[in-house]
Coordinates of C-alpha atoms in Angstrom, one line a residue:
M1 CA 0.0 0.0 0.0
P2 CA 1.7 3.2 -1.1
G3 CA 1.3 6.2 1.3
S4 CA 2.4 4.5 4.5
S5 CA 5.8 6.3 4.6
F6 CA 6.8 9.9 5.3
G7 CA 10.1 11.7 5.1
E8 CA 13.2 11.7 2.9
V9 CA 16.3 11.4 5.1
F10 CA 14.5 10.7 8.4
R11 CA 11.9 8.3 6.9
V12 CA 9.0 6.7 8.9
T13 CA 6.9 3.8 7.7
T14 CA 4.0 2.8 10.0
F15 CA 2.2 -0.6 10.0
G16 CA -0.8 -2.3 11.6
E17 CA -4.5 -1.9 12.0
S18 CA -6.9 -1.1 14.8
H19 CA -7.8 -4.7 15.7
C20 CA -4.7 -6.7 14.5
K21 CA -2.1 -8.1 16.9
G22 CA -0.1 -4.9 17.0
V23 CA 0.9 -1.6 15.4
G24 CA 4.2 0.2 15.0
A25 CA 6.8 1.8 12.8
I26 CA 10.1 1.4 11.1
I27 CA 12.4 4.5 11.1
D28 CA 15.3 4.8 8.8
G29 CA 17.8 7.7 9.0
V30 CA 18.3 7.8 12.8
P31 CA 22.0 8.8 13.3
P32 CA 24.2 6.2 15.0
C33 CA 25.6 6.5 18.6
M34 CA 22.5 8.3 20.0
A35 CA 21.4 7.0 23.4
L36 CA 17.9 5.5 23.0
S37 CA 15.6 3.2 25.0
E38 CA 11.9 2.6 25.4
A39 CA 11.9 5.2 28.2
D40 CA 12.6 7.9 25.7
I41 CA 9.5 7.0 23.7
Q42 CA 6.9 5.8 26.2
P43 CA 6.0 9.2 27.8
Q44 CA 4.4 10.4 24.5
L45 CA 2.6 7.1 23.9
T46 CA 1.2 7.4 27.5
R47 CA -0.1 10.9 26.8
R48 CA -1.7 9.6 23.6
R49 CA -3.2 6.2 24.9
P50 CA -6.9 5.6 25.3
G51 CA -8.7 5.2 28.6
Q52 CA -7.2 8.2 30.2
S53 CA -10.5 9.5 31.7
R54 CA -14.2 9.5 31.2
L55 CA -13.7 12.0 28.4
T56 CA -11.9 9.5 26.2
T57 CA -12.6 6.0 24.7
P58 CA -12.8 3.3 27.4
R59 CA -10.6 1.0 25.3
A60 CA -8.0 -0.3 27.8
E61 CA -4.6 -0.3 26.1
K62 CA -1.3 0.1 27.9
D63 CA 0.4 1.0 24.6
L64 CA 3.8 -0.2 25.8
V65 CA 6.5 0.1 23.2
T66 CA 9.2 -2.4 22.4
I67 CA 12.3 -1.5 20.3
L68 CA 12.8 -4.5 18.0
S69 CA 15.9 -3.4 16.1
G70 CA 18.4 -0.6 15.4
T71 CA 19.9 -0.3 18.9
E72 CA 22.6 -2.2 20.9
F73 CA 23.5 -1.6 24.5
G74 CA 21.2 1.4 24.6
Y75 CA 22.6 3.2 21.6
T76 CA 21.4 3.5 18.0
L77 CA 23.4 1.7 15.3
G78 CA 22.4 3.9 12.4
T79 CA 20.3 1.0 11.0
P80 CA 16.5 1.0 10.7
I81 CA 14.7 1.1 14.1
G82 CA 11.7 -1.2 14.5
L83 CA 9.1 -0.3 17.0
L84 CA 6.1 -2.5 18.1
V85 CA 3.1 -1.8 20.3
R86 CA 0.8 -4.7 20.9
N87 CA -3.0 -4.4 20.7
E88 CA -4.3 -6.0 23.9
D89 CA -7.9 -5.0 24.0
Q90 CA -9.1 -5.5 20.4
R91 CA -12.7 -6.5 19.8
P92 CA -13.3 -7.2 16.1
G93 CA -16.6 -8.8 17.0
D94 CA -18.1 -5.3 17.8
Y95 CA -18.1 -4.6 14.0
G96 CA -19.6 -7.8 12.7
E97 CA -23.0 -6.4 11.7
M98 CA -21.4 -3.4 10.0
S99 CA -19.6 -5.4 7.3
A100 CA -22.4 -4.7 4.9
I101 CA -22.9 -1.0 5.8
P102 CA -20.4 1.8 5.1
R103 CA -20.3 3.9 8.3
P104 CA -21.0 7.6 7.7
G105 CA -17.9 9.7 8.0
H106 CA -15.6 6.7 7.9
A107 CA -13.2 5.5 5.2
D108 CA -15.1 2.1 4.7
F109 CA -16.7 3.3 1.5
T110 CA -13.6 4.7 -0.2
Y111 CA -11.3 1.8 0.9
Q112 CA -13.8 -0.6 -0.6
I113 CA -13.9 1.4 -3.9
K114 CA -10.1 1.7 -4.1
Y115 CA -8.9 -1.8 -3.0
G116 CA -12.0 -4.0 -3.4
N117 CA -11.4 -5.0 0.2
R118 CA -11.0 -3.5 3.6
A119 CA -10.5 -4.2 7.3
S120 CA -14.1 -4.8 8.5
S121 CA -13.2 -4.5 12.2
G122 CA -12.6 -0.9 13.1
G123 CA -11.1 1.5 10.7
G124 CA -8.1 -0.6 9.6
R125 CA -5.3 1.7 8.4
S126 CA -7.5 4.7 8.7
S127 CA -8.0 4.1 12.4
A128 CA -6.4 6.4 14.9
R129 CA -4.5 3.3 16.3
E130 CA -2.2 3.8 13.2
T131 CA -0.9 7.1 14.8
I132 CA 0.9 5.1 17.5
G133 CA 3.8 4.5 15.1
R134 CA 3.9 8.2 14.3
V135 CA 4.0 9.3 17.9
A136 CA 6.8 6.7 18.7
A137 CA 8.8 7.8 15.7
G138 CA 8.2 11.5 16.6
A139 CA 9.6 10.9 20.1
I140 CA 12.9 9.7 18.5
A141 CA 13.0 12.7 16.1
E142 CA 12.3 15.1 19.0
K143 CA 15.1 13.6 21.1
W144 CA 17.5 14.2 18.3
L145 CA 16.2 17.7 17.7
R146 CA 16.5 18.5 21.4
E147 CA 20.0 17.2 21.7
T148 CA 21.2 18.8 18.5
F149 CA 19.5 22.2 18.5
E150 CA 17.8 22.4 22.0
C151 CA 14.5 22.4 20.0
E152 CA 11.3 22.2 22.0
I153 CA 7.8 21.3 20.6
S154 CA 4.6 21.7 22.5
C155 CA 0.9 21.6 21.5
W156 CA -2.2 22.5 23.4
V157 CA -6.0 22.3 22.9
S158 CA -7.2 25.8 22.0
S159 CA -10.9 25.1 21.4
I160 CA -13.6 22.4 21.6
G161 CA -16.8 23.1 19.9
D162 CA -17.8 26.7 20.6
V163 CA -15.6 26.8 23.8
Q164 CA -12.4 28.7 23.0
M165 CA -9.6 30.1 25.1
P166 CA -10.1 33.9 25.5
D167 CA -8.3 36.1 22.9
S168 CA -6.3 37.7 25.7
V169 CA -4.8 34.3 26.6
V170 CA -4.2 33.2 23.0
A171 CA -2.6 36.5 22.2
M172 CA 0.1 35.9 24.9
S173 CA 1.0 32.7 23.1
A174 CA 0.5 33.6 19.4
G175 CA 3.9 35.2 19.2
G176 CA 5.4 31.7 19.7
A177 CA 6.2 31.7 23.4
G178 CA 3.3 29.5 24.3
W179 CA 3.5 27.0 27.1
T180 CA 5.9 24.1 27.8
R181 CA 4.6 20.6 27.6
E182 CA 4.9 20.3 31.3
Q183 CA 2.9 23.4 31.8
I184 CA 0.2 22.2 29.4
D185 CA -0.2 18.9 31.2
E186 CA -0.2 20.6 34.6
L187 CA -2.5 23.6 33.8
G188 CA -4.7 21.5 31.6
T189 CA -5.5 18.7 34.0
L190 CA -8.5 19.0 36.3
R191 CA -9.8 16.9 39.2
L192 CA -13.4 15.9 39.0
L193 CA -15.5 16.9 42.0
R194 CA -18.9 15.4 43.0
H195 CA -21.5 16.6 45.4
P196 CA -21.5 14.1 48.3
D197 CA -25.3 13.9 48.1
H198 CA -25.1 12.8 44.4
F199 CA -22.7 9.9 45.0
K200 CA -23.8 7.0 47.0
A201 CA -20.8 4.8 47.6
P202 CA -21.5 1.1 47.7
M203 CA -21.2 -0.7 51.1
D204 CA -18.6 -3.0 49.6
E205 CA -16.0 -0.7 47.9
S206 CA -14.5 -3.7 46.1
D207 CA -17.8 -4.3 44.3
K208 CA -16.8 -2.8 40.9
K209 CA -20.2 -3.1 39.3
A210 CA -21.9 -1.3 42.2
L211 CA -19.2 1.4 42.2
I212 CA -19.6 2.0 38.4
A213 CA -23.4 2.1 38.9
A214 CA -23.0 4.8 41.6
E215 CA -20.7 6.8 39.4
V216 CA -23.1 6.6 36.5
D217 CA -26.0 7.7 38.7
A218 CA -24.0 10.7 40.0
E219 CA -23.1 11.7 36.4
D220 CA -26.8 11.4 35.4
Q221 CA -27.8 13.7 38.2
F222 CA -25.2 16.3 37.2
L223 CA -26.3 16.2 33.6
K224 CA -30.0 16.3 34.5
V225 CA -29.5 19.6 36.5
L226 CA -27.6 21.1 33.5
S227 CA -30.4 20.2 31.1
E228 CA -33.4 21.2 33.3
G229 CA -32.0 24.4 34.7
G230 CA -34.0 26.3 37.3
A231 CA -33.2 26.6 40.9
S232 CA -31.0 23.4 40.8
L233 CA -28.8 25.0 38.2
D234 CA -28.5 28.1 40.2
A235 CA -27.3 26.0 43.1
L236 CA -24.9 24.1 40.8
L237 CA -23.3 27.4 39.7
R238 CA -22.4 28.0 43.3
T239 CA -20.8 24.6 43.9
P240 CA -17.5 23.2 42.7
S241 CA -17.3 20.8 39.8
Y242 CA -13.6 20.8 39.1
E243 CA -10.3 21.5 40.9
D244 CA -7.1 22.6 39.2
Y245 CA -3.5 21.8 40.2
T246 CA -3.3 24.8 42.5
G247 CA -6.4 23.8 44.4
T248 CA -8.6 26.5 42.9
L249 CA -12.2 25.4 42.6
Y250 CA -14.4 26.0 39.6
N251 CA -18.1 25.4 38.8
H252 CA -19.1 23.6 35.7
A253 CA -19.0 26.8 33.7
G254 CA -15.4 27.6 34.6
S255 CA -16.1 30.3 37.2
P256 CA -14.1 30.2 40.4
V257 CA -16.2 29.3 43.5
E258 CA -15.5 29.4 47.2
C259 CA -14.2 26.3 49.1
V260 CA -16.8 24.1 50.6
P261 CA -16.8 22.3 54.0
D262 CA -15.4 18.7 53.9
L263 CA -13.8 19.2 50.4
D264 CA -12.2 15.8 50.6
K265 CA -15.7 14.3 50.4
W266 CA -16.2 16.1 47.1
R267 CA -12.9 15.0 45.6
T268 CA -12.7 11.9 43.3
D269 CA -9.6 10.0 42.2
E270 CA -10.5 10.9 38.6
L271 CA -8.2 13.3 36.7
L272 CA -9.3 14.9 33.4
P273 CA -6.4 15.7 31.1
L274 CA -7.9 18.3 28.8
R275 CA -4.5 19.7 27.8
C276 CA -6.0 23.2 27.6
P277 CA -3.5 25.4 29.6
H278 CA -6.2 27.8 30.8
P279 CA -8.1 26.1 33.7
P280 CA -11.4 28.1 33.4
T281 CA -11.7 27.2 29.7
A282 CA -10.7 23.6 30.4
C283 CA -13.6 23.4 32.8
K284 CA -16.0 24.5 30.1
M285 CA -14.5 22.0 27.7
A286 CA -14.9 19.2 30.3
T287 CA -18.5 20.0 30.8
L288 CA -19.2 20.2 27.1
I289 CA -17.6 16.8 26.4
R290 CA -19.6 15.2 29.3
Q291 CA -22.8 16.5 27.7
V292 CA -21.8 15.4 24.2
K293 CA -21.0 11.9 25.6
A294 CA -24.3 11.7 27.3
D295 CA -26.0 12.5 24.0
K296 CA -24.1 9.6 22.3
D297 CA -22.5 12.2 20.0
S298 CA -19.1 13.6 19.4
I299 CA -17.5 17.0 18.9
G300 CA -14.3 18.5 17.4
G301 CA -12.1 21.5 18.0
T302 CA -8.6 23.0 17.3
V303 CA -5.1 22.6 18.7
A304 CA -2.2 25.0 18.5
C305 CA 1.5 24.1 18.3
V306 CA 4.7 26.0 18.8
C307 CA 8.2 24.8 17.9
R308 CA 11.0 26.7 19.7
K309 CA 14.6 27.1 18.7
V310 CA 14.1 25.7 15.2
P311 CA 17.3 26.3 13.3
A312 CA 17.2 28.7 10.4
G313 CA 17.5 27.4 6.9
L314 CA 15.1 24.5 7.0
G315 CA 12.7 23.9 4.2
E316 CA 13.1 23.9 0.4
P317 CA 11.9 26.6 -2.0
V318 CA 8.6 26.2 -4.0
F319 CA 7.0 22.7 -3.5
D320 CA 8.8 21.6 -0.3
R321 CA 8.4 24.7 1.8
L322 CA 8.6 24.0 5.5
E323 CA 5.0 25.1 6.1
A324 CA 3.9 22.9 3.1
K325 CA 5.6 19.9 4.7
L326 CA 4.0 20.6 8.0
A327 CA 0.6 21.0 6.4
H328 CA 1.1 17.6 4.6
A329 CA 2.1 16.0 7.9
M330 CA -0.8 17.5 9.9
L331 CA -3.5 16.8 7.3
S332 CA -2.3 13.2 7.0
L333 CA -3.5 12.6 10.6
P334 CA -7.0 11.1 11.0
A335 CA -9.8 13.6 11.6
T336 CA -7.8 16.7 10.7
K337 CA -9.7 19.1 8.4
G338 CA -7.8 22.4 8.5
F339 CA -4.3 23.9 8.9
E340 CA -3.2 27.5 9.3
F341 CA 0.3 28.8 9.7
G342 CA 1.4 31.9 11.6
S343 CA -1.3 34.5 11.4
G344 CA -3.4 32.1 9.3
F345 CA -6.8 33.2 8.2
S346 CA -6.8 36.1 10.6
G347 CA -3.9 37.6 8.6
T348 CA -6.3 38.2 5.7
R349 CA -7.9 40.9 7.8
M350 CA -4.6 42.8 8.3
R351 CA -2.7 45.2 6.2
G352 CA 0.8 44.7 5.0
S353 CA 2.1 47.4 7.3
E354 CA 0.7 45.5 10.2
H355 CA 1.5 42.0 9.1
N356 CA 5.2 42.5 8.1
D357 CA 7.6 41.3 10.8
P358 CA 10.4 44.0 11.0
F359 CA 13.9 42.8 11.6
V360 CA 15.7 43.9 14.8
A361 CA 19.2 43.3 16.1
S362 CA 19.1 40.2 18.2
D363 CA 19.9 40.5 21.9
S364 CA 21.0 36.9 21.9
A365 CA 23.0 36.4 18.7
E366 CA 25.1 33.7 20.3
A367 CA 22.1 31.8 21.5
L368 CA 20.5 32.1 18.1
F369 CA 23.7 30.9 16.5
K370 CA 23.8 27.8 18.6
A371 CA 20.2 27.1 17.6
G372 CA 21.0 27.6 13.9
G373 CA 19.7 31.1 13.9
T374 CA 21.2 34.4 12.8
A375 CA 22.2 37.7 14.4
L376 CA 18.9 39.3 13.4
G377 CA 15.7 38.7 15.2
F378 CA 12.0 39.8 14.6
K379 CA 9.9 42.4 16.2
S380 CA 6.8 40.2 15.7
N381 CA 6.1 36.8 14.3
F382 CA 3.0 36.9 12.1
A383 CA 4.9 34.9 9.5
G384 CA 5.0 31.9 11.9
G385 CA 8.7 31.2 11.7
T386 CA 9.4 31.0 8.0
L387 CA 10.1 33.3 5.1
G388 CA 9.8 32.0 1.6
G389 CA 9.1 28.6 3.0
I390 CA 12.5 28.5 4.8
S391 CA 12.7 28.6 8.6
S392 CA 13.9 32.0 9.9
G393 CA 15.1 31.1 13.4
A394 CA 11.9 32.5 14.9
D395 CA 9.4 30.1 16.6
V396 CA 7.3 28.0 14.2
Y397 CA 3.7 28.4 15.1
F398 CA 0.6 26.8 13.5
R399 CA -2.9 25.5 14.3
V400 CA -4.8 22.4 13.2
A401 CA -8.6 21.8 13.0
V402 CA -10.0 18.4 14.1
K403 CA -13.4 17.2 13.2
P404 CA -15.9 15.4 15.4
V405 CA -15.3 11.6 15.7
S406 CA -17.3 9.8 13.1
T407 CA -18.4 6.9 15.3
I408 CA -21.3 7.9 17.4
G409 CA -23.8 6.0 19.5
Q410 CA -26.9 7.7 18.0
A411 CA -29.0 5.8 15.4
Q412 CA -28.3 7.2 11.9
Q413 CA -30.4 6.8 8.8
T414 CA -28.0 5.6 6.0
A415 CA -27.7 3.0 3.3
A416 CA -26.0 -0.4 3.0
Y417 CA -23.6 -1.2 0.1
D418 CA -26.6 -2.7 -1.8
G419 CA -28.4 0.6 -1.6
S420 CA -31.1 -0.5 0.9
D421 CA -32.1 1.9 3.6
V422 CA -30.8 1.0 7.1
I423 CA -30.6 2.4 10.6
L424 CA -27.1 2.2 11.9
E425 CA -26.3 2.2 15.6
A426 CA -22.6 2.0 15.8
K427 CA -21.0 -0.3 18.4
G428 CA -17.4 -0.3 19.5
R429 CA -15.6 2.1 21.8
H430 CA -14.8 5.6 20.7
D431 CA -13.9 9.1 22.0
P432 CA -16.7 11.7 22.3
C433 CA -13.8 14.1 21.6
V434 CA -10.3 13.3 20.5
L435 CA -8.8 16.7 21.2
P436 CA -7.3 15.9 24.7
R437 CA -5.4 13.0 23.1
T438 CA -4.3 15.0 19.9
P439 CA -1.3 17.0 21.1
P440 CA 1.2 14.0 21.1
L441 CA 0.2 13.3 17.5
I442 CA 0.8 16.9 16.4
E443 CA 4.1 17.1 18.3
G444 CA 5.3 13.8 16.8
M445 CA 4.6 14.8 13.2
A446 CA 6.1 18.2 13.7
A447 CA 9.2 16.6 15.1
I448 CA 9.4 14.2 12.1
V449 CA 9.1 17.1 9.6
L450 CA 11.7 19.2 11.4
A451 CA 14.2 16.4 11.9
D452 CA 13.9 15.4 8.2
A453 CA 14.4 19.0 7.0
A454 CA 17.4 19.5 9.3
M455 CA 19.0 16.3 8.2
L456 CA 18.4 17.2 4.6
Q457 CA 20.0 20.6 5.1
R458 CA 23.0 19.0 6.9
T459 CA 23.6 16.7 3.9
R460 CA 23.8 19.8 1.7
L461 CA 26.3 21.7 3.9
G462 CA 27.9 18.9 5.9
K463 CA 29.5 18.7 9.4
G464 CA 26.4 19.6 11.3
I465 CA 25.8 22.8 9.4
T466 CA 22.3 24.1 8.9
T467 CA 22.9 27.7 7.8
A468 CA 25.6 29.2 5.6
C469 CA 25.8 32.3 7.8
D470 CA 27.9 32.7 11.0
G471 CA 26.6 33.6 14.3
S472 CA 27.6 37.3 14.5
T473 CA 26.8 38.6 11.1
N474 CA 24.3 37.5 8.6
F475 CA 26.7 37.7 5.7
S476 CA 29.9 39.4 4.6
P477 CA 29.0 42.4 2.4
P478 CA 30.5 42.0 -1.1
N479 CA 33.1 44.4 -2.3
N480 CA 31.2 44.6 -5.6
P481 CA 27.5 45.1 -5.2
N482 CA 26.9 43.1 -8.3
E483 CA 28.6 40.1 -6.7
P484 CA 26.9 37.6 -4.4
P485 CA 27.7 37.9 -0.7
K486 CA 30.6 35.8 0.6
S487 CA 28.9 33.6 3.1
K488 CA 30.6 31.9 6.0
K489 CA 29.7 28.5 7.2
A490 CA 28.5 28.1 10.8
R491 CA 29.1 24.9 12.6
M492 CA 26.8 23.5 15.2
N493 CA 28.7 22.7 18.3

């Protein structure tokens, strides 16, 4: 099947389907003598894995990675690296009755047309399980970028449905500074709180069925108050529904509320990793996803990503511009439907005098040099970190739109392959919203693109070089203005 590989120098090929024995990747182009173990890869897979909270699919997968080849004694050999993650909770039987019905929004129909065959259990190669190989490969690419250029990549959830981070918060990040990955996970994780009167713990706490029933009943009461409104909703607005990492309490709408007596009785063991680094907005997102899940529906949103200390000189003119490669990578991910770079569509409402990023003398030319940059910096960053499709040394910044998950629990009027009308009630386990699990996918693909571009540039200039300019001046002015500048090669130490 063509189309399962990505990259030129750092080349990744993924394999596996949703309900086969395992998924993984083969990575070619990883430099030799780099320290590498499963511990370098696992954290990103853990951030991506299903079953993290009530807001994600209940499919129980540990997603533990095994390095099959390409390393010895903890160091890379320079040979292809094979990675495997076994599927432990596959249930192909959930899809038996759908073999004759193309699921709305899924690739069943187009795969059948193209290949005359398809994986009838789950989405096959179009399943989000395929992205495990990308995340694992991206973790290796990111390790190399970090050790070589001190490059950092972080992605956060910026909107879900009509819930969006306030412009004032986004503006602080739009220039490229953003949040670190640790800050995103810390700020964007909430503890679920429950009113003690709504949760009746079973007498036998080891009785899992009774415990689940009590949790379902408490959730039903919470959602009932939201839907009915009235005095009960007024009371709910004054009570805490979530707690952030600082201990601040919020109601279901994201407004801070005062502490309540016996707070420990309200606390649950359940953490909700929204990965939206603005707790009030994260609370609104959590409530929205809970409502959507109760409706047996799904919802989409957007994520934003910033890549810091990206060396200048990455990307090729015309067809292989850096932003074009990033767009290719991001739109190859399942459920992605939009990509905007730098100022994106908002830039269409600006004038050139506003949108241009004036050059300024850099206050940290040495630091930029070490990161592959130049002695010039930028007053703003509406361009998003590239000029002419080539990285400028500024932070690379982009956003990705993610559609609602296609598999929903609601009955849908559709047609079978033979054209007969049918009512489809999809089975199987699915996310009501994939946004909280999306950042590792975006970070992984961004790392693969940047590593591939950096390695390609190094093959052109040699000896770890990524830019033909040195770290103190951008170029040596020519004696004859009609002659090209005499550039100096800058080595990466």
